[in-house]
XYZ file of C-alpha atoms in Angstrom:
565
model
C 17.622 -73.476 -19.885
C 19.759 -71.917 -22.555
C 20.599 -68.247 -22.717
C 19.592 -66.114 -25.658
C 21.406 -62.832 -26.161
C 20.148 -59.698 -27.751
C 21.230 -56.082 -27.754
C 19.408 -52.928 -26.800
C 20.985 -49.998 -28.577
C 20.054 -46.433 -27.827
C 21.580 -43.063 -28.593
C 22.527 -41.605 -25.266
C 21.855 -38.035 -26.307
C 18.639 -37.171 -24.553
C 18.108 -34.611 -21.830
C 19.430 -37.040 -19.222
C 22.893 -37.288 -20.727
C 23.799 -33.683 -21.415
C 23.232 -33.979 -25.157
C 26.049 -36.454 -25.741
C 25.926 -38.076 -29.132
C 27.762 -41.318 -28.460
C 26.122 -44.696 -28.895
C 25.820 -47.041 -25.969
C 25.028 -50.709 -26.332
C 23.620 -52.669 -23.435
C 23.585 -56.471 -23.543
C 21.086 -58.576 -21.676
C 20.956 -62.329 -21.306
C 17.493 -63.821 -20.921
C 16.765 -67.462 -20.303
C 14.851 -69.044 -23.149
C 13.007 -72.340 -23.250
C 14.588 -75.306 -24.943
C 17.980 -75.606 -26.601
C 19.778 -72.535 -27.834
C 18.831 -72.261 -31.446
C 18.736 -69.174 -33.564
C 17.981 -66.111 -31.502
C 14.816 -64.251 -32.268
C 16.709 -61.028 -31.712
C 19.400 -60.988 -34.371
C 19.318 -57.266 -34.943
C 19.732 -54.460 -32.415
C 16.460 -53.920 -30.666
C 15.788 -50.200 -30.249
C 14.273 -48.917 -27.067
C 12.392 -46.379 -29.120
C 10.022 -49.053 -30.355
C 6.910 -49.878 -28.314
C 7.009 -52.861 -25.953
C 10.766 -53.442 -26.294
C 10.971 -56.322 -23.838
C 8.560 -58.742 -25.439
C 10.309 -61.853 -24.067
C 10.564 -60.497 -20.540
C 7.869 -62.805 -19.209
C 10.029 -65.888 -19.660
C 13.226 -64.575 -18.139
C 14.675 -66.062 -14.969
C 15.247 -64.373 -11.652
C 19.012 -64.538 -12.243
C 18.409 -62.557 -15.369
C 16.413 -59.975 -13.428
C 19.218 -59.767 -10.934
C 21.550 -58.517 -13.654
C 18.851 -56.372 -15.208
C 18.016 -54.492 -12.033
C 21.633 -53.870 -11.059
C 22.055 -51.518 -14.018
C 22.602 -47.843 -13.117
C 19.382 -46.183 -12.026
C 19.575 -43.544 -14.759
C 19.596 -46.301 -17.379
C 16.660 -48.116 -15.771
C 14.606 -45.011 -15.161
C 15.011 -43.150 -18.423
C 16.472 -45.382 -21.086
C 14.360 -48.454 -20.377
C 11.437 -47.998 -18.022
C 10.168 -44.792 -19.634
C 9.531 -46.789 -22.823
C 7.698 -49.691 -21.210
C 3.959 -50.131 -21.542
C 1.845 -51.426 -18.692
C 1.948 -54.919 -20.213
C 5.748 -54.864 -20.050
C 5.690 -53.957 -16.362
C 3.240 -56.801 -15.806
C 5.718 -59.203 -17.420
C 8.436 -57.954 -15.106
C 6.052 -58.465 -12.218
C 5.569 -62.111 -13.209
C 9.270 -62.647 -13.846
C 10.369 -61.639 -10.356
C 7.221 -62.269 -8.340
C 9.218 -64.094 -5.645
C 12.481 -62.274 -6.033
C 14.080 -59.983 -3.481
C 14.611 -57.266 -6.087
C 10.890 -56.797 -6.685
C 10.724 -53.690 -4.458
C 13.615 -52.172 -6.402
C 11.746 -52.673 -9.683
C 8.683 -50.846 -8.464
C 10.720 -48.251 -6.625
C 12.468 -47.354 -9.862
C 9.228 -47.327 -11.806
C 7.637 -44.938 -9.357
C 9.966 -42.233 -10.666
C 8.508 -42.496 -14.158
C 5.840 -39.985 -15.018
C 2.917 -41.692 -16.727
C 1.780 -38.388 -18.187
C 4.422 -38.775 -20.916
C 2.692 -41.847 -22.289
C 0.697 -41.550 -25.489
C -2.404 -42.730 -23.651
C -3.553 -42.090 -20.142
C -4.003 -44.569 -17.324
C -7.105 -46.735 -17.579
C -9.075 -47.880 -14.565
C -7.819 -51.466 -14.832
C -4.203 -50.326 -15.046
C -4.578 -48.033 -12.064
C -6.036 -50.861 -9.985
C -3.126 -53.055 -11.006
C -0.548 -50.469 -9.906
C -2.196 -49.577 -6.615
C -2.871 -53.152 -5.505
C 0.776 -54.025 -6.022
C 1.756 -51.111 -3.784
C 3.574 -49.265 -6.556
C 3.882 -45.677 -5.266
C 2.851 -43.840 -8.440
C 3.943 -40.223 -8.481
C 2.194 -39.111 -11.658
C -1.088 -40.144 -13.299
C -2.746 -39.206 -16.587
C -6.284 -40.494 -16.890
C -7.390 -41.982 -20.181
C -9.864 -39.681 -22.016
C -11.909 -42.755 -22.953
C -13.079 -43.332 -19.379
C -16.770 -44.162 -19.153
C -19.161 -42.522 -16.668
C -19.170 -45.589 -14.442
C -15.386 -45.601 -14.281
C -15.310 -42.332 -12.349
C -16.980 -43.739 -9.235
C -14.811 -46.872 -9.490
C -11.696 -44.680 -9.504
C -12.718 -43.054 -6.247
C -13.412 -46.426 -4.640
C -9.903 -47.592 -5.604
C -8.376 -44.371 -4.316
C -10.180 -44.582 -0.993
C -9.346 -48.261 -0.488
C -5.682 -47.630 -1.271
C -5.332 -44.564 0.898
C -1.597 -44.760 1.597
C -0.745 -45.318 -2.059
C -3.126 -42.628 -3.290
C -1.556 -40.174 -0.881
C 1.776 -40.589 -2.703
C 0.445 -39.304 -6.022
C 1.974 -35.869 -6.559
C 1.111 -35.017 -10.186
C -2.070 -35.678 -12.112
C -3.564 -34.872 -15.522
C -7.292 -35.337 -16.029
C -8.315 -35.613 -19.687
C -11.777 -34.897 -21.093
C -14.291 -37.482 -19.961
C -17.855 -38.329 -20.891
C -19.221 -38.249 -17.383
C -22.072 -35.749 -17.100
C -20.794 -34.629 -13.710
C -17.650 -33.560 -15.477
C -13.958 -33.755 -14.834
C -14.156 -31.002 -12.255
C -16.113 -33.355 -10.034
C -13.262 -35.792 -10.476
C -10.850 -33.079 -9.409
C -12.661 -32.425 -6.171
C -12.953 -36.067 -5.200
C -9.438 -36.942 -6.304
C -7.922 -34.195 -4.187
C -9.833 -35.579 -1.236
C -8.173 -38.979 -1.757
C -4.762 -37.823 -2.993
C -3.774 -35.785 0.004
C -0.216 -35.414 -1.287
C -1.248 -34.016 -4.678
C 0.942 -31.019 -5.595
C 0.289 -30.434 -9.289
C -2.895 -30.931 -11.299
C -3.859 -30.218 -14.916
C -7.508 -30.449 -15.921
C -8.413 -30.481 -19.585
C -11.713 -29.654 -21.235
C -14.536 -31.131 -19.128
C -18.169 -30.474 -18.226
C -19.454 -27.792 -15.809
C -19.425 -28.339 -12.066
C -22.571 -29.099 -10.118
C -23.310 -27.112 -6.889
C -22.819 -30.146 -4.570
C -19.330 -30.555 -5.949
C -18.524 -26.914 -5.247
C -19.591 -27.413 -1.635
C -17.227 -30.375 -1.278
C -14.437 -28.284 -2.726
C -15.015 -25.544 -0.147
C -14.922 -28.024 2.708
C -11.915 -30.137 1.760
C -9.194 -27.616 2.709
C -6.408 -29.274 0.724
C -3.098 -27.807 1.881
C -0.805 -29.844 -0.370
C -1.995 -28.686 -3.803
C 0.438 -26.069 -5.093
C 0.058 -25.956 -8.899
C -3.263 -26.015 -10.751
C -3.687 -25.612 -14.506
C -7.256 -24.963 -15.644
C -6.348 -23.179 -18.882
C -7.989 -25.871 -21.033
C -11.200 -25.861 -19.012
C -13.734 -23.687 -20.842
C -16.512 -23.506 -18.257
C -14.863 -21.706 -15.323
C -17.119 -19.444 -13.299
C -16.678 -17.089 -10.384
C -18.460 -19.584 -8.107
C -15.878 -22.243 -8.793
C -12.905 -19.902 -8.248
C -14.410 -18.705 -4.973
C -14.774 -22.333 -3.815
C -11.239 -23.054 -5.023
C -9.738 -20.222 -2.980
C -11.463 -21.587 0.115
C -10.630 -25.252 -0.473
C -7.038 -24.929 -1.718
C -5.479 -22.019 0.191
C -1.883 -23.135 -0.393
C -1.887 -22.630 -4.180
C 1.260 -20.967 -5.508
C 0.738 -21.349 -9.269
C -2.676 -20.975 -10.899
C -3.544 -20.830 -14.610
C -7.087 -19.632 -15.373
C -6.364 -18.520 -18.933
C -9.048 -18.390 -21.625
C -11.927 -18.027 -19.190
C -13.994 -15.079 -20.447
C -16.727 -15.638 -17.857
C -14.485 -14.759 -14.923
C -14.839 -11.328 -13.350
C -13.011 -9.225 -10.777
C -14.755 -11.249 -8.037
C -12.575 -14.265 -8.829
C -9.329 -12.313 -8.602
C -10.312 -10.515 -5.395
C -11.219 -13.827 -3.752
C -7.935 -15.415 -4.812
C -5.976 -12.451 -3.512
C -7.582 -12.872 -0.082
C -7.800 -16.672 0.070
C -4.480 -17.730 -1.529
C -1.843 -15.418 -0.043
C 1.022 -17.642 -1.237
C 0.281 -17.159 -4.948
C 3.467 -16.477 -6.900
C 2.115 -17.021 -10.415
C -1.342 -16.066 -11.715
C -2.165 -16.425 -15.412
C -5.329 -14.709 -16.674
C -4.519 -14.712 -20.380
C -7.658 -13.984 -22.385
C -9.903 -13.328 -19.368
C -11.701 -10.391 -20.969
C -13.932 -9.741 -17.963
C -11.006 -8.657 -15.792
C -10.740 -4.901 -15.120
C -8.520 -2.504 -13.156
C -10.346 -3.465 -9.960
C -8.938 -6.994 -10.157
C -5.374 -5.707 -10.435
C -5.941 -3.338 -7.558
C -7.102 -6.197 -5.328
C -3.873 -8.067 -6.094
C -1.768 -5.052 -5.216
C -3.435 -4.705 -1.808
C -2.066 -8.054 -0.569
C 0.788 -7.303 1.837
C 3.422 -8.552 1.555
C 2.935 -9.577 -2.054
C 4.572 -12.764 -3.305
C 3.359 -12.440 -6.908
C 6.255 -12.862 -9.314
C 4.490 -13.838 -12.560
C 1.347 -12.151 -13.915
C -0.321 -12.605 -17.301
C -3.026 -10.134 -18.347
C -2.692 -10.604 -22.116
C -5.870 -9.790 -24.066
C -7.473 -8.221 -20.987
C -8.650 -5.204 -22.972
C -10.185 -3.391 -19.994
C -6.874 -2.996 -18.176
C -5.208 0.406 -18.576
C -2.611 2.659 -16.946
C -4.496 2.896 -13.621
C -4.054 -0.854 -13.151
C -0.315 -0.577 -13.775
C -0.020 2.277 -11.291
C -1.614 0.060 -8.622
C 0.514 -2.920 -9.615
C 3.756 -0.950 -9.453
C 2.899 0.247 -5.965
C 1.860 -3.130 -4.547
C 4.043 -5.723 -6.296
C 7.230 -3.737 -6.798
C 9.289 -5.992 -4.539
C 8.298 -9.312 -6.116
C 7.219 -8.943 -9.764
C 9.671 -10.517 -12.224
C 7.485 -11.387 -15.254
C 4.547 -9.458 -16.725
C 2.508 -10.132 -19.875
C 0.414 -7.208 -21.160
C 0.152 -8.261 -24.784
C -2.815 -6.769 -26.672
C -3.786 -4.515 -23.761
C -4.543 -1.658 -26.129
C -5.378 0.869 -23.406
C -1.906 0.762 -21.847
C 0.205 3.797 -22.683
C 3.557 5.329 -21.778
C 2.302 6.480 -18.360
C 1.631 2.952 -17.120
C 4.905 1.521 -18.428
C 6.920 4.410 -16.979
C 5.314 3.767 -13.565
C 6.330 0.108 -13.809
C 9.862 1.056 -14.786
C 10.245 3.355 -11.776
C 9.084 0.805 -9.181
C 9.449 -2.747 -10.557
C 13.200 -2.952 -10.976
C 13.236 -6.762 -10.596
C 11.451 -7.361 -13.911
C 13.275 -9.874 -16.097
C 10.534 -10.584 -18.663
C 8.014 -8.135 -20.154
C 5.585 -8.563 -23.029
C 3.822 -5.466 -24.361
C 3.044 -6.905 -27.788
C 0.534 -4.817 -29.779
C 0.284 -2.111 -27.125
C -0.130 0.388 -29.899
C -0.037 3.535 -27.715
C 3.553 3.013 -26.571
C 6.321 5.280 -27.846
C 10.100 5.476 -27.571
C 9.690 7.244 -24.202
C 8.257 4.105 -22.600
C 11.126 1.952 -23.881
C 13.663 4.480 -22.670
C 12.161 4.406 -19.167
C 12.149 0.594 -19.151
C 15.773 0.501 -20.210
C 16.835 2.754 -17.371
C 14.624 1.330 -14.626
C 14.620 -2.404 -15.444
C 18.214 -3.116 -16.387
C 17.805 -6.805 -15.530
C 15.399 -7.514 -18.401
C 16.412 -10.617 -20.341
C 13.217 -11.109 -22.390
C 11.327 -8.254 -24.036
C 8.498 -8.327 -26.581
C 7.819 -5.027 -28.368
C 6.215 -6.582 -31.424
C 3.548 -4.535 -33.135
C 4.214 -1.359 -31.118
C 3.929 0.636 -34.312
C 5.170 3.981 -32.949
C 8.622 2.699 -31.952
C 11.681 3.820 -33.926
C 15.457 3.427 -33.850
C 15.631 5.677 -30.784
C 14.010 2.889 -28.757
C 16.766 0.543 -29.953
C 19.429 3.075 -28.912
C 17.958 3.083 -25.380
C 17.914 -0.727 -25.258
C 21.517 -0.993 -26.422
C 22.676 1.554 -23.834
C 21.175 -0.151 -20.781
C 19.847 -3.681 -21.481
C 23.062 -5.453 -22.313
C 21.791 -8.663 -20.684
C 18.946 -9.147 -23.179
C 18.627 -12.746 -24.398
C 15.301 -12.703 -26.233
C 13.963 -9.706 -28.162
C 10.836 -9.490 -30.341
C 10.528 -6.524 -32.702
C 8.204 -7.819 -35.390
C 6.111 -5.411 -37.465
C 8.040 -2.274 -36.465
C 7.809 -0.226 -39.631
C 9.994 2.523 -38.175
C 12.929 0.196 -37.464
C 15.960 0.503 -39.753
C 19.434 -0.967 -40.046
C 20.766 1.728 -37.720
C 18.727 0.456 -34.769
C 19.670 -3.197 -35.340
C 23.367 -2.317 -35.729
C 23.249 -0.513 -32.366
C 21.673 -3.584 -30.732
C 24.200 -5.941 -32.300
C 27.076 -3.787 -31.056
C 25.997 -3.695 -27.384
C 23.568 -6.605 -26.829
C 26.002 -9.398 -27.622
C 24.190 -11.956 -25.432
C 21.115 -12.116 -27.665
C 20.080 -15.687 -28.460
C 16.673 -15.078 -30.088
C 15.570 -12.160 -32.275
C 12.328 -11.631 -34.199
C 12.253 -8.868 -36.832
C 9.458 -10.310 -38.963
C 7.937 -7.778 -41.418
C 10.384 -5.012 -40.527
C 10.355 -3.898 -44.120
C 13.209 -1.335 -43.906
C 15.888 -3.826 -42.844
C 18.584 -4.811 -45.306
C 21.567 -7.154 -45.512
C 23.603 -4.701 -43.415
C 21.439 -5.432 -40.347
C 21.925 -9.183 -40.689
C 25.663 -8.748 -41.190
C 25.867 -6.729 -37.971
C 23.981 -9.416 -36.072
C 26.296 -12.107 -37.399
C 29.323 -10.153 -36.190
C 28.023 -8.926 -32.858
C 25.735 -11.720 -31.607
C 27.763 -14.921 -31.915
C 25.385 -16.800 -29.634
C 22.277 -16.104 -31.713
C 20.399 -19.402 -32.075
C 17.020 -18.214 -33.400
C 16.364 -15.533 -36.015
C 13.048 -14.674 -37.644
C 13.600 -12.221 -40.505
C 10.650 -13.370 -42.568
C 8.967 -10.982 -44.963
C 11.852 -8.503 -44.955
C 11.743 -7.858 -48.702
C 15.127 -6.105 -48.973
C 17.137 -9.128 -47.804
C 19.229 -10.923 -50.434
C 21.644 -13.856 -50.634
C 24.264 -11.661 -48.962
C 22.321 -11.945 -45.693
C 22.619 -15.736 -45.715
C 26.308 -15.530 -46.581
C 26.790 -13.262 -43.561
C 25.000 -15.687 -41.261
C 27.040 -18.612 -42.505
C 30.482 -17.043 -42.133
C 32.851 -18.567 -39.566
C 33.896 -16.511 -36.568
C 37.392 -15.946 -37.882
C 35.884 -14.563 -41.070
C 33.656 -12.244 -39.068
C 36.645 -10.756 -37.291
C 38.935 -10.561 -40.289
C 39.694 -7.010 -41.340
C 37.113 -5.516 -39.012
C 34.379 -7.792 -40.244
C 34.840 -7.188 -43.974
C 32.920 -9.781 -45.950
C 34.016 -11.349 -49.134
C 33.167 -14.462 -51.034
C 34.069 -17.716 -49.404
C 33.605 -21.362 -50.135
C 32.953 -22.441 -46.556
C 34.679 -22.986 -43.232
C 37.431 -25.474 -42.703
C 35.729 -28.773 -41.954
C 38.129 -29.405 -39.071
C 36.970 -26.236 -37.332
C 33.334 -26.360 -38.365
C 31.994 -27.467 -35.026
C 33.720 -24.695 -33.098
C 33.527 -21.760 -35.518
C 30.313 -22.213 -37.522
C 27.092 -20.325 -36.888
C 25.197 -21.150 -33.684
C 21.821 -20.800 -35.450
C 19.381 -23.639 -34.838
C 16.191 -21.917 -36.087
C 15.996 -19.561 -39.077
C 12.915 -18.167 -40.809
C 13.415 -16.264 -44.077
C 9.967 -16.885 -45.535
C 8.769 -14.237 -47.953
C 12.252 -12.885 -48.669
C 11.651 -13.091 -52.402
C 15.190 -12.176 -53.475
C 16.771 -15.288 -51.968
C 18.107 -17.824 -54.472
C 20.029 -21.101 -54.513
C 23.139 -19.252 -53.373
C 21.511 -18.807 -49.958
C 21.017 -22.551 -49.592
C 24.638 -23.241 -50.502
C 25.862 -20.732 -47.908
C 23.611 -22.072 -45.143
C 24.581 -25.661 -45.878
C 28.268 -24.781 -45.534
C 28.154 -22.516 -42.504
C 25.085 -23.422 -40.391
C 25.433 -27.119 -39.489
C 23.406 -26.771 -36.292
C 20.155 -25.768 -38.013
C 17.151 -27.705 -36.770
C 14.364 -25.723 -38.435
C 14.570 -23.629 -41.609
C 11.814 -21.873 -43.539
C 12.426 -20.592 -47.081
C 8.792 -20.464 -48.165
C 7.826 -17.929 -50.818
C 11.408 -17.525 -52.038
C 13.127 -18.524 -55.289
C 14.667 -21.622 -53.713
C 13.660 -24.825 -55.495
C 13.038 -28.186 -53.891
C 16.063 -29.682 -55.647
C 18.389 -27.080 -54.167
C 16.779 -27.310 -50.757
C 17.671 -30.992 -50.569
C 21.340 -30.000 -50.685
C 20.936 -28.912 -47.053
C 20.817 -32.540 -45.969
C 24.574 -32.954 -46.125
C 25.486 -29.600 -44.609
C 22.797 -29.538 -41.924
C 22.544 -33.130 -40.633
C 20.425 -32.127 -37.620
C 17.721 -30.469 -39.734
C 14.286 -31.752 -38.720
C 11.958 -29.196 -40.323
C 12.357 -27.576 -43.744
C 9.769 -25.402 -45.509
C 10.145 -24.131 -49.054
C 7.999 -23.427 -52.065
């Protein structure tokens, strides 16, 4: 048997390698059949391509010995995460009698199948379970037929110990008339170790299934995402609170049929809840919030009531009294009945808040923002977009007290001027993301202040700010030493020194200047020279031409998304 060599080359810059950009080449030697002629793998074989190990079925056990002694991080993430089921089957054949077989399957068990383009079919699941591979994550194929559902349960029940190891599961839409929720109930009966489950759009649940859910008393399930399930009812949530009392994270968003009964039952039946998302549940009223605040002691840290139009200040008064010691994140976007009184109550009692969204709460004024700034000094994310009554005085309050702000949304504030942004830039130097879309009074002076004061700014949306000109882009592209020179005076420049570009250029990775009609080719030239980290850039509805926009390719090598017109 002659050896044939080929290379697997992969950029080691993913999330498992700290963003490093170096290239690493791994060489493998597989035994081929017959004399060593020309290798079929003359060129580097990228792991990014599907089924990268096509010749794996013919490799020898000595080969596998070398293969499986690679570092685990290489096996787990750089190789095994790209293998299809057929590839794993080839590995199975290659080392069927080899001592390293358990290592192969042990490594593969750490790979989450939910990242595959397609879910797990019935045949594949049977293959994994019958080879005692302890799968930790399963995504079911949306093409499953009605008969497959019962077969799945039979496999699960017959492979009890293996099924118990499954910790994460995603159930895609299926054609079974009983619906995916029936699958959920039966799967949780078999997968006693299941901790996290996501159920996508499926059919309604039959009453017998609800009864099974009530009786199962699953104490392992912690996280349940039903936000893509459109048929949720109070009956199901009541059964859920009785059958899964250990839930800590529950997403019931976009379920308009739910009422206060569901929330009250969850508050009583799932005392360990730390995160409850009810985004778009229009049937929820103040009574639901009051039932949550009555749980003592409260463990709720994350609440989402966005688009719950029937919630008003009375709900926030109850919430501030009952969840003051635990609440860290609250979403009240589009709750149009919320006014200053409710926000001031929150500010006085909920001092642990780090994230607050009051987008389009049109009754709020500068007084509410001032109270938040004083009472919730730990806020790092704040959305005030569309709060039309806010002015620069709200920005003065933020800059005086919320110096730890990282993300700030101020879109559509028609009363916001350069003065407010300059105050923020002077004191809130830790800002990394800012949205001032359609703040029509802002000019180049505001952008210049941000460039000087917020060196860590990575995302800026200044779209549809009609007063912005090329000078704004020049300000954003200036190097740090130019920002500091002569107190931040700005003059014309041809670009930063290439030797210092990586350390002194703009930190911006996302920039949206759509609708800024005064921008010209000069803006593109400036951005290409001073913003090499840009990943996404929008210059739609400006005077920038497609020819000029292409010049960004050399100055912004990481650019992945570019919009222009």
